[in-house]
Amino acid sequence: VENFGDTKEYAWLKDNAHKFGYIIRYPKGKEQITEYSYEPWHLRYVGVEAAVKMTQEGIVLEEYLQ
């Protein structure tokens, strides 16, 4: 399933999910913060405002909530 991160569909999600209020919940490179392995298919709805801010700042939910 990690191969999903190599697809054009994932590339689209990564570039556009925040516009609809979704984030990639467990992105690559944030495992130490989330304490979960990379899961490119795992989306979470957080609302457009929060999703846009997290995407612009390159932060995950744990960092956003601090």
C-alpha positions as a printed Julia matrix, in Angstrom:
66×3 Matrix{Float64}:
   0.0    0.0    0.0
   2.97   2.36   0.49
   3.28   2.28  -3.31
   0.26   4.6   -3.34
   2.72   7.38  -2.45
   4.3    6.91  -5.9
   1.09   7.37  -7.9
  -0.27  10.36  -9.77
  -3.37  10.12  -7.59
  -1.28  10.65  -4.47
   0.53  13.57  -6.1
  -2.86  15.16  -6.77
  -4.01  14.55  -3.19
  -0.82  16.01  -1.77
  -1.3   19.15  -3.87
  -5.06  19.56  -3.46
  -6.5   17.76  -0.41
  -6.1   20.82   1.82
  -8.4   22.83  -0.47
 -11.19  20.48   0.59
 -10.25  20.34   4.29
  -8.17  17.13   4.26
  -4.59  16.43   5.3
  -2.28  13.48   4.71
  -2.39  12.32   8.31
   0.93  10.45   8.51
   3.31  12.0    5.96
   6.84  10.83   5.21
   9.43  12.53   7.37
   7.13  13.22  10.33
   7.23   9.75  11.92
   9.04  11.02  15.04
   6.26  13.53  15.67
   3.21  11.42  14.78
   4.68   8.19  16.18
   3.21   6.36  13.17
   4.79   4.98  10.03
   4.33   6.79   6.73
   0.79   6.18   5.42
   0.2    8.05   2.15
  -3.37   6.76   1.88
  -4.44   7.97   5.34
  -6.45  11.19   5.0
  -8.1   13.1    7.83
 -10.72  15.82   7.58
  -9.74  18.83   9.72
 -11.6   21.62   7.92
 -10.36  23.91   5.18
  -8.84  26.59   7.44
  -6.77  24.13   9.49
  -5.78  22.04   6.45
  -4.58  25.08   4.52
  -2.56  26.36   7.48
  -0.95  22.94   8.13
  -0.09  22.53   4.45
   1.37  26.03   4.11
   3.46  25.6    7.28
   4.44  21.98   6.54
   3.21  20.78   9.92
   1.19  17.78  11.08
  -1.84  17.7   13.38
   0.24  17.21  16.53
   2.24  20.35  15.76
  -0.88  22.31  14.84
  -2.57  21.47  18.14
   0.4   22.61  20.24
